[in-house]
Short mmCIF file of C-alpha atoms and ligand atoms in Angstrom, two decimals:
data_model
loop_
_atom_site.label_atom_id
_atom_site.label_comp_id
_atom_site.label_asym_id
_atom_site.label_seq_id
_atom_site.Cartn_x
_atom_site.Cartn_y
_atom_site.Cartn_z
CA UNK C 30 133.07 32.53 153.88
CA UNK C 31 130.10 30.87 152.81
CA UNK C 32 129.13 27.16 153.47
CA UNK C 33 130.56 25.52 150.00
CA UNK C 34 134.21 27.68 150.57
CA UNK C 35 134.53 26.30 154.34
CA UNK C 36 133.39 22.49 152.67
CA UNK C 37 136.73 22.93 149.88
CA UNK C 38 138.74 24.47 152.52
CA UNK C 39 138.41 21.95 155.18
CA UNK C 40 138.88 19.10 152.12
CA UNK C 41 141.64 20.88 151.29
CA UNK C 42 143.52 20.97 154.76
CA UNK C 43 142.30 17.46 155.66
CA UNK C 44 143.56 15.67 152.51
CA UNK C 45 140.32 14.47 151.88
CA UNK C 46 138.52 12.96 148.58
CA UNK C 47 135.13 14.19 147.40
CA UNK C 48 133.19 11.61 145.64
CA UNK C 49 129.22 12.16 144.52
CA UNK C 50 126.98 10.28 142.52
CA UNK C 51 125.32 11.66 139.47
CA UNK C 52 121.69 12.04 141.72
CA UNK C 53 122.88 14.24 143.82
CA UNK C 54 122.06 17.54 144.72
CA UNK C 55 123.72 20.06 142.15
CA UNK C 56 125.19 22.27 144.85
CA UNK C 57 126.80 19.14 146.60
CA UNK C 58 127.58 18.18 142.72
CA UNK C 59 129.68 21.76 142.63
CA UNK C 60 132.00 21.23 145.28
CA UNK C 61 133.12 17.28 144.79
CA UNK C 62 136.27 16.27 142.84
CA UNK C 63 134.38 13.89 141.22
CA UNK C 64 130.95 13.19 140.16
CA UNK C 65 130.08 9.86 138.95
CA UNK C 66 128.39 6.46 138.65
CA UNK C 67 128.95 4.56 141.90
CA UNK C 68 131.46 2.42 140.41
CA UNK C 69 133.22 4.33 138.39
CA UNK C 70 133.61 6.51 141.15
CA UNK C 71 134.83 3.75 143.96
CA UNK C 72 137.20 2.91 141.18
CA UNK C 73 138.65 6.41 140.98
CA UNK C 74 139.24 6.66 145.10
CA UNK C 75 140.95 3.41 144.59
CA UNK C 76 143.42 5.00 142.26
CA UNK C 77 143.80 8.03 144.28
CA UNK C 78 144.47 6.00 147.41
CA UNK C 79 143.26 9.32 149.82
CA UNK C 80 143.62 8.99 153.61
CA UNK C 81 139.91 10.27 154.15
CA UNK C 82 137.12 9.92 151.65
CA UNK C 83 133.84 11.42 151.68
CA UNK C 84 131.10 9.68 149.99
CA UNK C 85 128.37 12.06 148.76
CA UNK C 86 125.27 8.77 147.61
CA UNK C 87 124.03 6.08 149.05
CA UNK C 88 125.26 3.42 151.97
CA UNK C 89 125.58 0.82 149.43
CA UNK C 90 127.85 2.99 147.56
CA UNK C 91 129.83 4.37 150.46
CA UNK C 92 130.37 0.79 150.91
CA UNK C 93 131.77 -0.39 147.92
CA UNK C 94 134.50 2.52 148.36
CA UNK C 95 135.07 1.07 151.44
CA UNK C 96 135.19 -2.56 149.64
CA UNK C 97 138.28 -1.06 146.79
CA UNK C 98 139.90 1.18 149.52
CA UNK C 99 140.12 -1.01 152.35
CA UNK C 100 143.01 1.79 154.09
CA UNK C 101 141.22 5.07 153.37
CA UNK C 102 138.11 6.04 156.13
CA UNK C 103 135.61 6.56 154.18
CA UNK C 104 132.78 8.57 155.28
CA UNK C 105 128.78 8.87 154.35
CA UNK C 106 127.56 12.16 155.84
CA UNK C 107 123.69 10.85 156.39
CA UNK C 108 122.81 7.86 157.93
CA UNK C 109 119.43 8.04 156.27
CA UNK C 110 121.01 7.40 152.71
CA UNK C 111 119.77 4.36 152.15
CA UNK C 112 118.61 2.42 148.88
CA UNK C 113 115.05 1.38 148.41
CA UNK C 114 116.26 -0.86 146.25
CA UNK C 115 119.44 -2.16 147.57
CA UNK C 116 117.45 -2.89 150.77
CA UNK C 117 114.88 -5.34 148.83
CA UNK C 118 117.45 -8.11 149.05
CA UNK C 119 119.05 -9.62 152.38
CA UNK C 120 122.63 -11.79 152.81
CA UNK C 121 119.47 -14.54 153.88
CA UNK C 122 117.42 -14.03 151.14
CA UNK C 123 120.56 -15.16 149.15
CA UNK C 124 121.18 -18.34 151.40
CA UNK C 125 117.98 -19.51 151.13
CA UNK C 126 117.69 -19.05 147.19
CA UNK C 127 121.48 -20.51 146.69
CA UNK C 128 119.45 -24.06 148.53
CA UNK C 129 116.68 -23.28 146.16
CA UNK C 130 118.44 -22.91 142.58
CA UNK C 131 121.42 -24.92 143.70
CA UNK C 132 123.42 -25.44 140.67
CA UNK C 133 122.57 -21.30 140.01
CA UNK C 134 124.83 -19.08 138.97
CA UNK C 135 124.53 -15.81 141.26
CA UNK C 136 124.89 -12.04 139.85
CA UNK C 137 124.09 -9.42 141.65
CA UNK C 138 123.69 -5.56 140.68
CA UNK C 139 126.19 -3.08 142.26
CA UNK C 140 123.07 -1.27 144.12
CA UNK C 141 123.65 -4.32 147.24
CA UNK C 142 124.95 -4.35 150.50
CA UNK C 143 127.93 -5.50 151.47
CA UNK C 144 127.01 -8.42 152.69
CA UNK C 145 125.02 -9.92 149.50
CA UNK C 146 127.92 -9.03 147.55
CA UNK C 147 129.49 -11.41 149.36
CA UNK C 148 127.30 -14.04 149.38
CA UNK C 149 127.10 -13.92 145.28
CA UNK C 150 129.37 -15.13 142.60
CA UNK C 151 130.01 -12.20 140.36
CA UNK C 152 128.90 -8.32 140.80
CA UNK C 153 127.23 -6.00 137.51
CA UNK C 154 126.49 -2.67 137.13
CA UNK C 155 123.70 -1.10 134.68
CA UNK C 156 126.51 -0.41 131.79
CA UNK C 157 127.86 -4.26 131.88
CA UNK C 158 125.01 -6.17 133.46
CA UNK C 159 124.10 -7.40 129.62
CA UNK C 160 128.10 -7.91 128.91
CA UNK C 161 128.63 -10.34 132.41
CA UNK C 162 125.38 -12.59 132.03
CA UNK C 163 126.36 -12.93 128.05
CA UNK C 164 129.73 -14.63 129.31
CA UNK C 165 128.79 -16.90 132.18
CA UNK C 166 128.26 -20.42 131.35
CA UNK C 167 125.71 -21.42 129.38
CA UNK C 168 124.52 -24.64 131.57
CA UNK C 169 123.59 -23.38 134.56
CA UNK C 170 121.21 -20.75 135.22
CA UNK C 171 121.53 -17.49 136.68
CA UNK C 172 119.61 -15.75 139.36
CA UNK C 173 120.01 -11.79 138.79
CA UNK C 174 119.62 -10.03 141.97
CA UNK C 175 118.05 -7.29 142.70
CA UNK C 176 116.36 -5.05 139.81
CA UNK C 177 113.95 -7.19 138.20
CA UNK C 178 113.46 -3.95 135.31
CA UNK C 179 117.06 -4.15 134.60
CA UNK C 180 116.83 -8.23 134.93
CA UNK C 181 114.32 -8.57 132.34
CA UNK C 182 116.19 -6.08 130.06
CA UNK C 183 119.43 -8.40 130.31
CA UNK C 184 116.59 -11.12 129.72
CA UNK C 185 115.64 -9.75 126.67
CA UNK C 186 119.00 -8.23 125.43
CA UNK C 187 121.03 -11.39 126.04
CA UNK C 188 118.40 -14.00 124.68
CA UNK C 189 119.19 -15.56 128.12
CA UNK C 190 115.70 -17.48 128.95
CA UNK C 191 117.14 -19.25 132.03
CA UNK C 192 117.35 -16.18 134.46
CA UNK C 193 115.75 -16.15 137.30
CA UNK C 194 114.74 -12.43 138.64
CA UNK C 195 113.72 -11.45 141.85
CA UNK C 196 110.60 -10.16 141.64
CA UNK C 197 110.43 -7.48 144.91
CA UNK C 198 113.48 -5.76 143.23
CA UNK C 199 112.83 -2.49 141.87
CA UNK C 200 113.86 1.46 142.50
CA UNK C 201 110.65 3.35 142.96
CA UNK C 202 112.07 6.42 141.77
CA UNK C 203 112.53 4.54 138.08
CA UNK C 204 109.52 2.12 138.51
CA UNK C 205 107.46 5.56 139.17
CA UNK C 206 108.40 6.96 135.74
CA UNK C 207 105.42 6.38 133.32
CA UNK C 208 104.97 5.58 129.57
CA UNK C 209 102.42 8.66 129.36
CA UNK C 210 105.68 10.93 131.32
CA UNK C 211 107.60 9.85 128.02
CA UNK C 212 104.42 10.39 125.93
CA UNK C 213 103.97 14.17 127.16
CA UNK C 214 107.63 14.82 126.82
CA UNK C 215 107.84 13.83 123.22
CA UNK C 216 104.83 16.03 122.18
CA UNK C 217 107.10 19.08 124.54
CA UNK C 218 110.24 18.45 122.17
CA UNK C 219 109.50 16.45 119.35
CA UNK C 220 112.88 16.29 118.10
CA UNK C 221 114.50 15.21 121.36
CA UNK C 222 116.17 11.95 121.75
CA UNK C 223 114.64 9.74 124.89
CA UNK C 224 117.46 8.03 127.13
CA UNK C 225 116.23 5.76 129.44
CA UNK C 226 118.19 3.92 132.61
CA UNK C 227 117.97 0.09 132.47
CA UNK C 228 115.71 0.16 135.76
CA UNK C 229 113.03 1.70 133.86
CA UNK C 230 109.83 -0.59 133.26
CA UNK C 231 109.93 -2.10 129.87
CA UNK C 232 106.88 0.22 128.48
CA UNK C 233 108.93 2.91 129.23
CA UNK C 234 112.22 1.47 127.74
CA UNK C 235 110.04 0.29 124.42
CA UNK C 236 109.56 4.16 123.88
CA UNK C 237 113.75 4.93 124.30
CA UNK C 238 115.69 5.95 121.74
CA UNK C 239 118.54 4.83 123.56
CA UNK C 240 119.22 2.92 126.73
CA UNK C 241 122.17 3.48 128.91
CA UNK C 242 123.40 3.79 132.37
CA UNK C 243 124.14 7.22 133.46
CA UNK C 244 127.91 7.59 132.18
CA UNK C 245 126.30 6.06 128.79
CA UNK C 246 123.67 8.59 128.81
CA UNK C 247 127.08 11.21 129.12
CA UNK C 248 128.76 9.36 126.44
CA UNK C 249 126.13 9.25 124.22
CA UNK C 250 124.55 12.68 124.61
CA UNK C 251 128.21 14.01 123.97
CA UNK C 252 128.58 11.64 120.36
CA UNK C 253 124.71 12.46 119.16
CA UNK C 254 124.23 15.24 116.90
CA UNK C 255 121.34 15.67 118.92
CA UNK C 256 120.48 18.76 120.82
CA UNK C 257 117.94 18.00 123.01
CA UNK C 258 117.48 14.86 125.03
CA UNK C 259 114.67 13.18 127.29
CA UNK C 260 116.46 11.85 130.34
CA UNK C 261 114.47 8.64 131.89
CA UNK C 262 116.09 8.54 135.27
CA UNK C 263 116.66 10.53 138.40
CA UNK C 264 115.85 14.19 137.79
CA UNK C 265 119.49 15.23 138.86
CA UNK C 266 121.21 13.73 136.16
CA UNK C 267 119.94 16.38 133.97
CA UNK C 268 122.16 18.80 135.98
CA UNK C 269 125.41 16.82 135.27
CA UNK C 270 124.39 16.48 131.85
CA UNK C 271 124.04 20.43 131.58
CA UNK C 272 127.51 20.68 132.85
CA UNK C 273 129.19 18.63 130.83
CA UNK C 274 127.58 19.83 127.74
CA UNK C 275 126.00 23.16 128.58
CA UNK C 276 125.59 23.92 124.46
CA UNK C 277 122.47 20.88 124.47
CA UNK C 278 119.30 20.82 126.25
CA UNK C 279 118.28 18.14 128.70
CA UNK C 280 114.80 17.68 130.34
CA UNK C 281 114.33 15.23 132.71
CA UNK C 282 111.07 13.10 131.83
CA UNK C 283 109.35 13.85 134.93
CA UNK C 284 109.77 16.80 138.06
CA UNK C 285 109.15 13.99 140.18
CA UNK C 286 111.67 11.37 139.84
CA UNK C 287 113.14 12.26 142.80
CA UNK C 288 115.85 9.32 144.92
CA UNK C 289 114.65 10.95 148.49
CA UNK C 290 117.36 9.27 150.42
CA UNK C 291 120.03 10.85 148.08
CA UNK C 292 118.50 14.40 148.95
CA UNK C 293 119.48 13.89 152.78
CA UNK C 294 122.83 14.55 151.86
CA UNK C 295 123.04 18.12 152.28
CA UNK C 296 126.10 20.80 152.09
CA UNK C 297 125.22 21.29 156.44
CA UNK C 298 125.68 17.39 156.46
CA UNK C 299 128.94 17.70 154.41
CA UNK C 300 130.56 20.31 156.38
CA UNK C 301 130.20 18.13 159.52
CA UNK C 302 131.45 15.00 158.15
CA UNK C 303 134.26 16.53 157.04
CA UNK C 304 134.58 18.10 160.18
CA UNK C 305 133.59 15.51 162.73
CA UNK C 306 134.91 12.40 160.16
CA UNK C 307 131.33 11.16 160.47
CA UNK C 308 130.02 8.57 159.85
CA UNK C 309 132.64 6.02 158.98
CA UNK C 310 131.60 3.08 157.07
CA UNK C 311 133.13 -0.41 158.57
CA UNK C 312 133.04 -3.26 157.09
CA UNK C 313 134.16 -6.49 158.68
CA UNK C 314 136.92 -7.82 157.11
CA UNK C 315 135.93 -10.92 155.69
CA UNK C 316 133.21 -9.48 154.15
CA UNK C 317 135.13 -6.66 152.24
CA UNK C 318 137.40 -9.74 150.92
CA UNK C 319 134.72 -12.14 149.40
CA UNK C 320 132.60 -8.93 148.31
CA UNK C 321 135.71 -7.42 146.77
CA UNK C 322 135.97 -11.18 145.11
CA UNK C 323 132.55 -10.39 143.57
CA UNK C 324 133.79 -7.33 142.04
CA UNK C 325 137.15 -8.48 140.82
CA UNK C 326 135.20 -11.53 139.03
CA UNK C 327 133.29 -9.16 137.36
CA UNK C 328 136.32 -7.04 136.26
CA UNK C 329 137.87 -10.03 135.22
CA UNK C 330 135.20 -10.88 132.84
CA UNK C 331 134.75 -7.98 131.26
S1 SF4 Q 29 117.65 6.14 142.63
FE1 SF4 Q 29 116.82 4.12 143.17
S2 SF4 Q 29 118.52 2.71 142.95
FE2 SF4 Q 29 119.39 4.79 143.02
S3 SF4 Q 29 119.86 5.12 145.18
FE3 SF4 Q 29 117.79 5.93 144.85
S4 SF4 Q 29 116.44 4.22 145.38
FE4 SF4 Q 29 118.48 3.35 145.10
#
């Protein structure tokens, strides 16, 4: 039996849930039950309700399953998954800005600890971050924590003037993607479409065709009568695409755009957490209630 039948046959006989993100490695991609945004796919263990879930992404994300499934044991099988990102921002860093912009309103982006989901009013992701800002009140401004690429998009979608960004916030892996990447692309493939992620820098989103999160790249790429398509984000993403809709062509924009912390999460590393049920993700409780507050205001909203 080779590696990936053991990982489906131990998931099978333990009961448990395979989530991954869209970033992931392809093979890891294979054997998951679902493959997703890290919302969208919290959302879908919370439906499930599984005793044990395994989350193939990032800690943040292992901990917002933990945040919507409070009961299930959820599981992360590399303690080096973190998020460059994610980590710019501190449950402090929030304090201290909440004395500083007082009568602010505060959002923060799904890619967050725990903790500073807790400390902040109302939770976005990349597909409503536009959506929630566009619906908070109008006279009082709003600090947008942490991704000051997708901040300034929202900025400059909305026709909000009053946000406030936070200006160490970025994902290297997008922030790394270059105008003259898109450039050399569109002389490859001409006719391709460019779809770029939100957390792209604005010279790069300026040259998109479209700009979506990664289940609106899906959802467009599958309405387009496009065939081929530039993908602006992590390289992966191209693979998921190509499963989904193996009849169109997908290149990612550059070989490089690589999320290194998503890579540690390897079939070996799989196998053993289903295994071993390592390493569980816990969350103290009062901190999965006003986080899960943050999420349910945004649900609300929306
Ligand atoms: S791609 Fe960027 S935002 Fe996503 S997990 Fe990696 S570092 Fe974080």
């Amino acid at each position: 039996m080779d590696l990936k039948e053991k990982i489906l046959k131990l998931k099978q006989e333990k009961g448990a849930l395979i989530l991954a993100h869209n970033y992931q490695l392809p093979e890891i991609q294979d054997v998951a039950d679902i493959v997703g945004d890290s919302l969208e796919l919290s959302r879908a263990a919370a439906n499930r309700k599984p005793k044990l879930i395994v989350f193939c992404g990032v800690i943040f994300m292992a901990e917002t399953a933990k945040i919507l499934s409070p009961t299930s044991k959820v599981l992360i099988p590399s303690l080096s998954a973190g998020c460059f990102l994610a980590d710019t921002v501190t449950a402090e860093d929030v304090k201290r800005l909440r004395q500083e912009y007082p009568d602010a309103i505060f959002v923060a982006y799904v890619n967050t600890s725990a903790e500073v989901k807790a400390e902040v009013d109302i939770c976005c992701t990349s597909a409503n971050a536009v959506e929630v800002v566009q619906r908070l009140p109008e006279d009082r401004p709003v600090v947008f924590l942490p991704d000051r690429n997708l901040g300034n998009y929202v900025q400059r979608v909305s026709g909000r003037s009053d946000i406030i960004l936070w200006e160490k916030g970025y994902c290297y892996v997008h922030e790394h993607i270059r105008k003259e990447d898109v450039l050399t692309r569109k002389q490859e493939y001409p006719e391709a479409k460019v779809i770029a992620h939100p957390e792209c820098k604005p010279e790069v989103l300026e040259l998109s065709d479209v700009i979506a999160s990664t289940s609106g790249m899906i959802r467009y790429a599958m309405e387009s009568s496009a065939k081929t398509f530039i993908i602006c984000t992590e390289r992966e993403m191209t693979y998921r695409l190509k499963k989904d809709l193996p009849e169109k062509e997908f290149i990612p924009v550059s070989e490089s755009a690589t999320c290194k912390t998503m890579k540690t999460v390897t079939l070996e590393r799989l196998y053993r957490a289903l295994q071993d049920e390592v390493y569980e993700v816990n969350l103290a409780e009062d901190i999965i209630e006003r986080a899960k507050g943050s999420i349910d205001r945004m649900l609300e909203v929306l």
